[in-house]
GROMACS .gro file of C-alpha atoms in nm:
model
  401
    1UNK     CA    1  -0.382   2.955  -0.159
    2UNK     CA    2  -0.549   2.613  -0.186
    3UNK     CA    3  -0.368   2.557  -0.500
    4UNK     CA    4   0.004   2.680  -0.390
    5UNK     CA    5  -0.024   2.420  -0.055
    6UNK     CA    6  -0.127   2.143  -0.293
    7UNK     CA    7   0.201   2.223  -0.546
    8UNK     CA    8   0.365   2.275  -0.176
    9UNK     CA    9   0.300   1.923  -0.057
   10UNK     CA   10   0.433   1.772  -0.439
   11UNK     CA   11   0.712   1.961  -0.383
   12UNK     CA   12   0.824   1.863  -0.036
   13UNK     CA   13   0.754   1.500  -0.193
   14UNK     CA   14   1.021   1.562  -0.472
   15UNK     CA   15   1.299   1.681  -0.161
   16UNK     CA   16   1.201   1.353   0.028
   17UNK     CA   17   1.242   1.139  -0.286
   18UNK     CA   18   1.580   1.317  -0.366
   19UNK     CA   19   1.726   1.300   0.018
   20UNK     CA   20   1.684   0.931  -0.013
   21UNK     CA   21   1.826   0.879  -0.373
   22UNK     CA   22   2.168   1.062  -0.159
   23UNK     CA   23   2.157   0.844   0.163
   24UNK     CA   24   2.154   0.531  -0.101
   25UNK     CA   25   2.420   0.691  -0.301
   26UNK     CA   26   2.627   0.756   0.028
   27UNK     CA   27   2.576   0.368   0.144
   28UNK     CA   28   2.671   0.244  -0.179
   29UNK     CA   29   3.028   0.527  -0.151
   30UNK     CA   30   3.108   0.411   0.146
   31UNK     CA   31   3.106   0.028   0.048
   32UNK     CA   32   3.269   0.093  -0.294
   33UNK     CA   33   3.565   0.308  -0.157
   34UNK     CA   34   3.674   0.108   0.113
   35UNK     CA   35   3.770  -0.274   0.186
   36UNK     CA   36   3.475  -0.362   0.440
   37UNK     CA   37   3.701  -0.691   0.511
   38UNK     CA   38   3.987  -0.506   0.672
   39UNK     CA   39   3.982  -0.545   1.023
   40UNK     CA   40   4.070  -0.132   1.047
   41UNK     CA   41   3.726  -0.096   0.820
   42UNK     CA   42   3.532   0.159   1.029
   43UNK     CA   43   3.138   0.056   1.012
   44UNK     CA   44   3.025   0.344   1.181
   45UNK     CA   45   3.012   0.586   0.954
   46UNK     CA   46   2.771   0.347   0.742
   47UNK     CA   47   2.547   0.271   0.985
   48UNK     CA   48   2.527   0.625   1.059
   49UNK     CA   49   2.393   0.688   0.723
   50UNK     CA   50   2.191   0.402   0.732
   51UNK     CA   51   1.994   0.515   1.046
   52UNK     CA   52   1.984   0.815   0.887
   53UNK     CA   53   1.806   0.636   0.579
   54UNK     CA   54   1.577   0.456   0.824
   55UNK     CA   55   1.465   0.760   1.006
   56UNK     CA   56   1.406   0.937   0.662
   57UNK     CA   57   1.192   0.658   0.576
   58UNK     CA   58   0.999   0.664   0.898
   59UNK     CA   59   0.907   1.070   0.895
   60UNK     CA   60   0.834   1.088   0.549
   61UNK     CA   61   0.605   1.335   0.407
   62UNK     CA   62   0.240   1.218   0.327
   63UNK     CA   63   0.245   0.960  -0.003
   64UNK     CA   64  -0.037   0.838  -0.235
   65UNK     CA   65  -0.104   0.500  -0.271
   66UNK     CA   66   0.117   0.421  -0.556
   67UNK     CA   67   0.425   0.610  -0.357
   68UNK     CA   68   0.338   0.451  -0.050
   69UNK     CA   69   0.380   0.098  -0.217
   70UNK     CA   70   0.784   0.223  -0.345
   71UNK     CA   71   0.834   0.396  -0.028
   72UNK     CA   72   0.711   0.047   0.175
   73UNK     CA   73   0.971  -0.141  -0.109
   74UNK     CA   74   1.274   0.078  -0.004
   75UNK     CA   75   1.220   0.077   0.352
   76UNK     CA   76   1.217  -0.325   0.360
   77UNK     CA   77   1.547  -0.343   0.136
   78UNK     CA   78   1.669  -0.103   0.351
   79UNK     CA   79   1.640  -0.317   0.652
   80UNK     CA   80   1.758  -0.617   0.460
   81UNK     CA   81   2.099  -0.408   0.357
   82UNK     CA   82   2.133  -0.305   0.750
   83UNK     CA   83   2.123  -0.711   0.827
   84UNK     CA   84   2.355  -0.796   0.580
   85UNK     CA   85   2.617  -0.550   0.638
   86UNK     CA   86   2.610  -0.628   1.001
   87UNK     CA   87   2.691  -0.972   0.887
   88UNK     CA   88   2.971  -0.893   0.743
   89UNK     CA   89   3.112  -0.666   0.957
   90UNK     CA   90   3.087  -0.810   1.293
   91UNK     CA   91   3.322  -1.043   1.216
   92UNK     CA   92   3.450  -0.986   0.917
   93UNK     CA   93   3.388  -1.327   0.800
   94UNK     CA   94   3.799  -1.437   0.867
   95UNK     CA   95   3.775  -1.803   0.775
   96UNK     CA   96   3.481  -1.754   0.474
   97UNK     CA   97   3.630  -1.816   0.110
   98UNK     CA   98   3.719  -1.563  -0.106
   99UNK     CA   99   3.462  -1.623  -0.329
  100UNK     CA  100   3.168  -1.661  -0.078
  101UNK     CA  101   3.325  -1.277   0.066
  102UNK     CA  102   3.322  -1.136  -0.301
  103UNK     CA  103   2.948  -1.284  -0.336
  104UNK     CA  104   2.801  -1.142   0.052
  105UNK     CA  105   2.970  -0.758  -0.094
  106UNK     CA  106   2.818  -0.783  -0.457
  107UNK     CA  107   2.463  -0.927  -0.307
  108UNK     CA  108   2.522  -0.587  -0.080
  109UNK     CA  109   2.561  -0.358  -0.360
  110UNK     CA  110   2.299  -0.498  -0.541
  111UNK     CA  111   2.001  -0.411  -0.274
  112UNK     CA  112   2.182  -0.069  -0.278
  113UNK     CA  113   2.135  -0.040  -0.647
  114UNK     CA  114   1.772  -0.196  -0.596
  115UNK     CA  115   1.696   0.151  -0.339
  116UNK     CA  116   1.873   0.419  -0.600
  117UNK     CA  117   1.674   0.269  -0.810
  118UNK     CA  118   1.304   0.235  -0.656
  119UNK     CA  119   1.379   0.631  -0.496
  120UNK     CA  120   1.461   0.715  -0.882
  121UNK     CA  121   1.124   0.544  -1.020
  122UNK     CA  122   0.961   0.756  -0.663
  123UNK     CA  123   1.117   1.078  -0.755
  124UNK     CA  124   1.005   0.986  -1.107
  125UNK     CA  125   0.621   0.950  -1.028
  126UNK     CA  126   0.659   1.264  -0.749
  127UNK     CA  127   0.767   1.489  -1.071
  128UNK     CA  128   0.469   1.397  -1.252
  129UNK     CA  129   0.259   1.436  -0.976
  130UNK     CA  130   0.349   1.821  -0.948
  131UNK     CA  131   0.327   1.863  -1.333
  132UNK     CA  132  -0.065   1.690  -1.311
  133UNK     CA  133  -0.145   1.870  -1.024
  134UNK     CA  134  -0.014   2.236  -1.181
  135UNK     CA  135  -0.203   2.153  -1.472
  136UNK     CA  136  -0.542   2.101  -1.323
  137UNK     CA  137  -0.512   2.392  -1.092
  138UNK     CA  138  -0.466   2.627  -1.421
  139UNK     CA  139  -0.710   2.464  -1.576
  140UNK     CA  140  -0.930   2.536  -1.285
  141UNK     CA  141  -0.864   2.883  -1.285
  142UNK     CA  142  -0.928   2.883  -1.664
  143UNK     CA  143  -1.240   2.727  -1.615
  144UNK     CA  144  -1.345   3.005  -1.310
  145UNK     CA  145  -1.251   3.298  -1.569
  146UNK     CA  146  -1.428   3.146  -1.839
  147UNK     CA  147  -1.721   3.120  -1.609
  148UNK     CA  148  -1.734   3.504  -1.523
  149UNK     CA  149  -1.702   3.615  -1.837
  150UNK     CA  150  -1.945   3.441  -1.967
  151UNK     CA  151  -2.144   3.600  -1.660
  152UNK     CA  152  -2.049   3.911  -1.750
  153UNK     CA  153  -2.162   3.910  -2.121
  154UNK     CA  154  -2.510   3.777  -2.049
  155UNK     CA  155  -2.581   4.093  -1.840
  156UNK     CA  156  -2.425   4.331  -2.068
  157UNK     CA  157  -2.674   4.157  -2.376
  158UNK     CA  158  -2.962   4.210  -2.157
  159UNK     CA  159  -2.955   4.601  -2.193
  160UNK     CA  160  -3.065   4.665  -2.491
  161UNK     CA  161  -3.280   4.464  -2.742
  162UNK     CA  162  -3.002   4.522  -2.991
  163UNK     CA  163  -2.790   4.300  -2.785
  164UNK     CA  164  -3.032   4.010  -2.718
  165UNK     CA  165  -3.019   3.855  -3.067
  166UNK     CA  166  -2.649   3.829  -2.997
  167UNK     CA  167  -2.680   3.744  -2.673
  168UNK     CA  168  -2.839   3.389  -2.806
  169UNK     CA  169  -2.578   3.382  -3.090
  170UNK     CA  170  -2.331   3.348  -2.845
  171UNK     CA  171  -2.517   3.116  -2.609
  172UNK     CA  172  -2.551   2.864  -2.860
  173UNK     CA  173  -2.220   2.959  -2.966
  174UNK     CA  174  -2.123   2.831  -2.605
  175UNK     CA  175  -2.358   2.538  -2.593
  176UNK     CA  176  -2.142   2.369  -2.897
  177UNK     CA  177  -1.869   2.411  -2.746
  178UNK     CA  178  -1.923   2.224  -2.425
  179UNK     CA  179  -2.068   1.975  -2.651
  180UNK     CA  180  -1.746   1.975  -2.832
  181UNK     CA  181  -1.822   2.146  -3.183
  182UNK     CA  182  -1.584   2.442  -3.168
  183UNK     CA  183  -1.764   2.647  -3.498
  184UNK     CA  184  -1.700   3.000  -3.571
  185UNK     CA  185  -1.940   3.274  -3.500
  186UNK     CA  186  -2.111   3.533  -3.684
  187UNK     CA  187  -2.338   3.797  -3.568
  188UNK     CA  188  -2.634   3.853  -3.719
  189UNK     CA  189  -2.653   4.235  -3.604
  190UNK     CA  190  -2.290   4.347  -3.611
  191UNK     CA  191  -2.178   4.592  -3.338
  192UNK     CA  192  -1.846   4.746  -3.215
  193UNK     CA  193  -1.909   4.613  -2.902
  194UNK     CA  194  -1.944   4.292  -3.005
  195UNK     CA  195  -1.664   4.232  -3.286
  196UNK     CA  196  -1.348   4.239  -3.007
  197UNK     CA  197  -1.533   3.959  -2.795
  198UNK     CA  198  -1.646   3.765  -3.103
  199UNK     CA  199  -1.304   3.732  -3.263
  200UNK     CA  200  -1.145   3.649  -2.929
  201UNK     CA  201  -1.424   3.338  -2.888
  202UNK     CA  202  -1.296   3.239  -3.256
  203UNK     CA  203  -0.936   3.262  -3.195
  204UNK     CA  204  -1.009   3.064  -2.868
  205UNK     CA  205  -1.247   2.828  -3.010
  206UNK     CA  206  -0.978   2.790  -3.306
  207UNK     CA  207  -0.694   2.692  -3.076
  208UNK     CA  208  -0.932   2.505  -2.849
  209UNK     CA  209  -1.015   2.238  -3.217
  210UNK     CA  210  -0.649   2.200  -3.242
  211UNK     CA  211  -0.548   2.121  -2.906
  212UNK     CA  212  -0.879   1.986  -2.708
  213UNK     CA  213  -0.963   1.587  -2.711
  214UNK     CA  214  -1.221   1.392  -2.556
  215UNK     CA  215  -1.254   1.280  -2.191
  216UNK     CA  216  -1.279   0.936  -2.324
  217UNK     CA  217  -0.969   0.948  -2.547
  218UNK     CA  218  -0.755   1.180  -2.274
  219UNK     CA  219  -0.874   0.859  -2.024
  220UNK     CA  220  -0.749   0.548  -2.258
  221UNK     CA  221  -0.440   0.743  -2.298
  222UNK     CA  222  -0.350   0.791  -1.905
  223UNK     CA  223  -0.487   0.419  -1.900
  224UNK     CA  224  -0.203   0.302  -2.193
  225UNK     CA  225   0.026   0.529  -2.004
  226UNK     CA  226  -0.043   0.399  -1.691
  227UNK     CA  227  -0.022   0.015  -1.809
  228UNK     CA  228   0.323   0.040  -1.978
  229UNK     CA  229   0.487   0.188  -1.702
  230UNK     CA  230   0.336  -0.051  -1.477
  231UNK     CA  231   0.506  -0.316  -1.712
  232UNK     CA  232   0.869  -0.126  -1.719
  233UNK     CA  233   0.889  -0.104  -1.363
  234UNK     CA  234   0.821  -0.489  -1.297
  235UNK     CA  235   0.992  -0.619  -1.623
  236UNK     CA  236   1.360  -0.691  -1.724
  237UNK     CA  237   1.440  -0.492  -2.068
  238UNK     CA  238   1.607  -0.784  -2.179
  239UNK     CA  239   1.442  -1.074  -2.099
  240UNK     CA  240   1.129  -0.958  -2.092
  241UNK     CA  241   1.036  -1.141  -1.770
  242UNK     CA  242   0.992  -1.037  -1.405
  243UNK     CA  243   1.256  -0.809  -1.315
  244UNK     CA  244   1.379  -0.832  -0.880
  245UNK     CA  245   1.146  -0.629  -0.793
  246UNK     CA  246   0.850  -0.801  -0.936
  247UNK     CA  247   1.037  -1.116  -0.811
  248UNK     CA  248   1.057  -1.005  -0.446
  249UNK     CA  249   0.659  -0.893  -0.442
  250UNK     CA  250   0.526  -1.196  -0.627
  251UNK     CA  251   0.766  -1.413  -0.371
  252UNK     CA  252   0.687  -1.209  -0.038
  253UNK     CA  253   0.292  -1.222  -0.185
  254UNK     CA  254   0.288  -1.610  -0.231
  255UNK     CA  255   0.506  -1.649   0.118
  256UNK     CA  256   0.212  -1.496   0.293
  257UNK     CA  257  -0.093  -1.658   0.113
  258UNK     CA  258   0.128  -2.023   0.216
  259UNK     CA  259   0.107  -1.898   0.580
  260UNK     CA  260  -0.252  -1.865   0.557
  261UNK     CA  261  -0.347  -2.162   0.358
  262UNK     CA  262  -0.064  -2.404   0.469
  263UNK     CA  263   0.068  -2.493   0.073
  264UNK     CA  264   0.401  -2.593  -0.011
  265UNK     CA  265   0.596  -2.347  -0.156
  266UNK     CA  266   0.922  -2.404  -0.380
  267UNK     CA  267   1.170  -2.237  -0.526
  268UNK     CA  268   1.446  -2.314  -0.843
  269UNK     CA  269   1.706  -2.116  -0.803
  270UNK     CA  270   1.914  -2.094  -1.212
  271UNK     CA  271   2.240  -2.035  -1.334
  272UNK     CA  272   2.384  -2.066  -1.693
  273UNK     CA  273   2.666  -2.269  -1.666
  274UNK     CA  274   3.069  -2.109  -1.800
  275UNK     CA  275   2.843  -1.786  -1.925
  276UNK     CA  276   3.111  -1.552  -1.939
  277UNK     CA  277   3.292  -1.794  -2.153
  278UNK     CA  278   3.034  -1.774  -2.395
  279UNK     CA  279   3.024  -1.380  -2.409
  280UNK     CA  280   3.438  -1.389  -2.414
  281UNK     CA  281   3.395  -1.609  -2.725
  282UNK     CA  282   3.100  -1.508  -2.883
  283UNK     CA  283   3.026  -1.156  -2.772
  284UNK     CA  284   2.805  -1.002  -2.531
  285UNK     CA  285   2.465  -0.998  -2.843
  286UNK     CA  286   2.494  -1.364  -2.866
  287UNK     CA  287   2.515  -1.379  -2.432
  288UNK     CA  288   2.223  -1.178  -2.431
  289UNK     CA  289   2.021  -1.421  -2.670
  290UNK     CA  290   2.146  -1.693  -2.488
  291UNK     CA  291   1.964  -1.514  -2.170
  292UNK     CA  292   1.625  -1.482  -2.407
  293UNK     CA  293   1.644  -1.860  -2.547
  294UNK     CA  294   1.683  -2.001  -2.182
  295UNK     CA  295   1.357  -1.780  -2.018
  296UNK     CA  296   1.179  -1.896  -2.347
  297UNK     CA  297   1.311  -2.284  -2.237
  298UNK     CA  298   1.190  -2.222  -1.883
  299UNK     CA  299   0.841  -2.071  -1.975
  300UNK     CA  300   0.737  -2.358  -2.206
  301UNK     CA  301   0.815  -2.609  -1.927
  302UNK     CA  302   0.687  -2.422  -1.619
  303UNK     CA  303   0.315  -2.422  -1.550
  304UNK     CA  304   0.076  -2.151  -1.533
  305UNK     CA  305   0.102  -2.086  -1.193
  306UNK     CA  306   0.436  -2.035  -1.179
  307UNK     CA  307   0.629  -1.766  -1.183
  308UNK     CA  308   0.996  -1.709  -1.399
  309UNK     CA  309   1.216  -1.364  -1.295
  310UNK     CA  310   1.560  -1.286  -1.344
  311UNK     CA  311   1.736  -1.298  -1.022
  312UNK     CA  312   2.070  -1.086  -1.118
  313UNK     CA  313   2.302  -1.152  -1.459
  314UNK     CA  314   2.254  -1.487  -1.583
  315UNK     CA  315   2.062  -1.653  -1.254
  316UNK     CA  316   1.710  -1.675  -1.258
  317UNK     CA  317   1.459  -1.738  -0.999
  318UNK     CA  318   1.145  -1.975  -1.037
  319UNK     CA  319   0.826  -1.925  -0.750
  320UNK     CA  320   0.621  -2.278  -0.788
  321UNK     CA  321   0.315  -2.250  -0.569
  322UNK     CA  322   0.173  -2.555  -0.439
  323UNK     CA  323   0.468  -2.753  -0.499
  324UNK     CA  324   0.657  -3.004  -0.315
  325UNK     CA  325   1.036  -3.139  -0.418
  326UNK     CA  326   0.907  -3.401  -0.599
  327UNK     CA  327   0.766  -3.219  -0.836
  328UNK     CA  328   0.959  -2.932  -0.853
  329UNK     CA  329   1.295  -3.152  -0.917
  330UNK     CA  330   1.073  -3.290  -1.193
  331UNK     CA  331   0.963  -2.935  -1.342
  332UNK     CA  332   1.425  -2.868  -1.332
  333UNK     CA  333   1.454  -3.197  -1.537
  334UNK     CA  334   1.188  -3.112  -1.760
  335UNK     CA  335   1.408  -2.777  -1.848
  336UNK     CA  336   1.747  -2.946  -1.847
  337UNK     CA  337   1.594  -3.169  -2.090
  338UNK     CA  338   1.453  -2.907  -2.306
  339UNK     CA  339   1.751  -2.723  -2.303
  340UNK     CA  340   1.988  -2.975  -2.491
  341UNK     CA  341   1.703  -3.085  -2.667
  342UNK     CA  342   1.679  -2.676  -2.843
  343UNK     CA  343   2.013  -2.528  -2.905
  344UNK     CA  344   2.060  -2.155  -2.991
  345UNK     CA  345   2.156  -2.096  -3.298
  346UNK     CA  346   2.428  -1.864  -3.371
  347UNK     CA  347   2.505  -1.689  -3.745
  348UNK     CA  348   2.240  -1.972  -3.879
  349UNK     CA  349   2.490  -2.252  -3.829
  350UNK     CA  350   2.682  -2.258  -3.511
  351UNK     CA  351   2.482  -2.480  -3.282
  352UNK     CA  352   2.566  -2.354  -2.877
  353UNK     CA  353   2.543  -2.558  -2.661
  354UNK     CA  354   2.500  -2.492  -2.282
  355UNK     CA  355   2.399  -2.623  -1.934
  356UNK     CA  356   2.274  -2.501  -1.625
  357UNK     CA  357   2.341  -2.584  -1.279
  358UNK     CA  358   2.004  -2.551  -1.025
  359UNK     CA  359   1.934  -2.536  -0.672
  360UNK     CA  360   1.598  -2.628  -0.527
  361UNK     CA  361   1.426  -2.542  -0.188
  362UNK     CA  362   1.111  -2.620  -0.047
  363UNK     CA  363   0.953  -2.363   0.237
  364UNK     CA  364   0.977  -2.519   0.570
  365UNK     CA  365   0.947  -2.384   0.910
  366UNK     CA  366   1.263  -2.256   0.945
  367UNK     CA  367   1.206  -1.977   0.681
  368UNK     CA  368   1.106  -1.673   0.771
  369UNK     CA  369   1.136  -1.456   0.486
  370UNK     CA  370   1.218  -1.526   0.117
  371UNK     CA  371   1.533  -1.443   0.114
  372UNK     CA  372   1.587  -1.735   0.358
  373UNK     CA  373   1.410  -1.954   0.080
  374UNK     CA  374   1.632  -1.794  -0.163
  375UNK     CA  375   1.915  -1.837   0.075
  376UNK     CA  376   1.876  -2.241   0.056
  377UNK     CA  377   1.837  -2.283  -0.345
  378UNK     CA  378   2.170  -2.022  -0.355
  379UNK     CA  379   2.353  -2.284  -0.139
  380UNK     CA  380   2.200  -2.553  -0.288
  381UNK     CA  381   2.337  -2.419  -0.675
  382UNK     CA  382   2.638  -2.335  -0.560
  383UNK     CA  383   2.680  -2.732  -0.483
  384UNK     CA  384   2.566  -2.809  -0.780
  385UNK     CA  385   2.843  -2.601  -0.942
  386UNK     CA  386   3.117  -2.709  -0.725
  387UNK     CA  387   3.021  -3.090  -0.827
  388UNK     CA  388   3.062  -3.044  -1.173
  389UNK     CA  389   2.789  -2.844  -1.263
  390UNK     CA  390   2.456  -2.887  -1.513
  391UNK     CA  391   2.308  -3.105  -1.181
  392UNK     CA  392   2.010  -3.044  -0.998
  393UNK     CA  393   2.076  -3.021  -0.597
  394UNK     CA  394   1.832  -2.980  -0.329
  395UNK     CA  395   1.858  -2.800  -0.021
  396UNK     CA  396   1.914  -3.021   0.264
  397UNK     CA  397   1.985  -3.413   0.160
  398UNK     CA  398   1.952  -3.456  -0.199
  399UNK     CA  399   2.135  -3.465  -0.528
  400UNK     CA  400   2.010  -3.502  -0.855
  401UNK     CA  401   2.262  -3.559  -1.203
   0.00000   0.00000   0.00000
């Protein structure tokens, strides 16, 4: 009974995980199949399902630590998709460009993608959590039968003197196997009795060599297991930096420790400049390298402290703790400078060439989140692209060639 309300609660975990994965799904439906811009665009429906979402969120089924910390992720992009779309739908933005519209819908379905796919990695870790959790209860029932036989043949040995020599065959028999030597056994005083029960201890102790390992090695292998997922979930595949999700924490994390300590905080917001010109003409291989040779650019010049992810396509999103402007406009140059200073080489002989347009913000009062800081070095690019691009601008008052 204990066992079946443990693989119960796993259960009910893996129909939480998979009710949210549909509410995201819905959201992202609803935004896909109709023109949220039209003035007949009903947003009730949505926000229905998004309450719905919320409310899932808040009566959720009882989480370990490492759920709790996904479930915690979804629930604050949740809330963050909720503002947004309110944003654009109270007024549906009538006088805003097309371009800024078409960039507000695509930053929407991107923190929808960002839920399907922290409830995916959640449903992901719930699954193994029922297969770990059948496992050890078998094994605990294994190790219960194994017990009372074992029980069982000691009294049976102790009727006749006959018995008793085999009786400590066996024993020791059992004493190498906890030990780990699985050898096979061989009575000295042969008996009827015995034979059945001695070949089944060989045929166990035969599959038990094949299949058992150590503690230690079963432990370095959950901890290798353990470490490279760890590593997928925060990294991009491509890159090989922070993915937005590692981005987000490592942002949200050093946005707190500023509010305790009272450090500046900055933020370089990157995008490659006329990249979709360079996969139309080169192919989407040589883009992707292109994405590679520019993080490698960015980590030479950045310090130790800082922090590189990749923000969405080919923008990518620099944390510099204790920074001010100053320095962080210094830390851009630094990588503009690098930049045309190591070309990518395509095919060994074609040199390209490219440039990137920045936006830079420095935490200030008026931010109360990081996506607010991200906010300003968006706006902050954008003017840099809209004056020509490969400039550095700052949020606020300054420009930078």
């Amino acid at each position: 009974m204990w066992s079946s309300e443990k693989v119960k609660l796993e259960l009910s975990r893996e129909h939480y995980t998979q009710k949210v994965a549909n509410y995201a799904n819905t959201l992202k439906q609803l935004i896909v199949s109709d023109d949220i811009y039209d003035n007949d665009y009903d947003a009730g429906e949505w926000l229905e399902s998004q309450s719905k979402l919320l409310h899932l969120l808040q009566s959720s089924p009882s989480l370990t630590a490492q759920q709790q910390i996904i479930q915690n992720s979804i629930a604050s992009q949740s809330k963050n998709v909720k503002r947004l779309f309110t944003k654009i739908t109270e007024n549906k933005l009538k006088n805003a460009d097309e371009s800024i519209k078409k960039l507000l819908k695509s930053r929407l379905m991107t923190q929808l993608e960002v839920i399907s796919a922290d409830s995916m990695q959640l449903s992901g870790i719930v699954q193994q959590d029922i297969y770990n959790v059948i496992k050890r209860q078998v094994l605990f029932i294994l190790i219960a039968l194994g017990v009372s036989l074992c029980t069982l043949l000691y009294g049976s040995f102790r009727l006749t003197r006959v018995f008793r020599t085999s009786l400590k065959e066996i024993k020791t028999a059992f004493e190498k196997n906890h030990s780990g030597s699985f050898q096979k056994i061989t009575l000295s005083n042969h008996s009827d009795e015995f034979a059945s029960i001695v070949n089944a201890f060989n045929g166990m102790n035969k599959k038990l060599s094949e299949t058992t390992v150590s503690l230690e090695v079963m432990k370095k292998v959950i901890e290798d297991k353990t470490r490279v997922l760890e590593e997928l979930s925060n990294t991009d595949p491509l890159t090989k930096v922070a993915n937005r999700r590692a981005l987000f924490e490592r942002g949200n994390m050093e946005l707190s420790r500023e509010n305790r300590y009272h450090n500046n905080l900055s933020l370089i917001l990157i995008d490659c400049d006329y990249f979709k010109n360079v996969n139309d003409k080169y192919g989407h291989q040589v883009g992707d390298e292109l994405l590679k040779h520019i993080c490698k650019v960015c980590i030479k010049e950045i310090r130790s402290v800082d922090f590189l992810g990749r923000y969405g396509g080919e923008e990518f999103i620099i944390i510099l703790p204790d920074c001010d402007l100053k320095g962080s406009i210094e830390i851009a140059k630094r990588i503009q400078h690098s930049l045309s200073e190591n070309n990518l080489i395509v095919d060994n002989k074609k040199v390209l060439k490219v440039t990137l347009s920045m936006g830079v913000s420095m935490l200030t009062d008026k931010h109360k989140s990081f996506e607010q800081l991200i906010y300003d070095a968006d706006q902050a690019m954008y003017v840099a692209k809209e004056k020509g691009r490969n400039r550095i601008e700052v949020s606020g008052t300054h420009s930078i060639h």
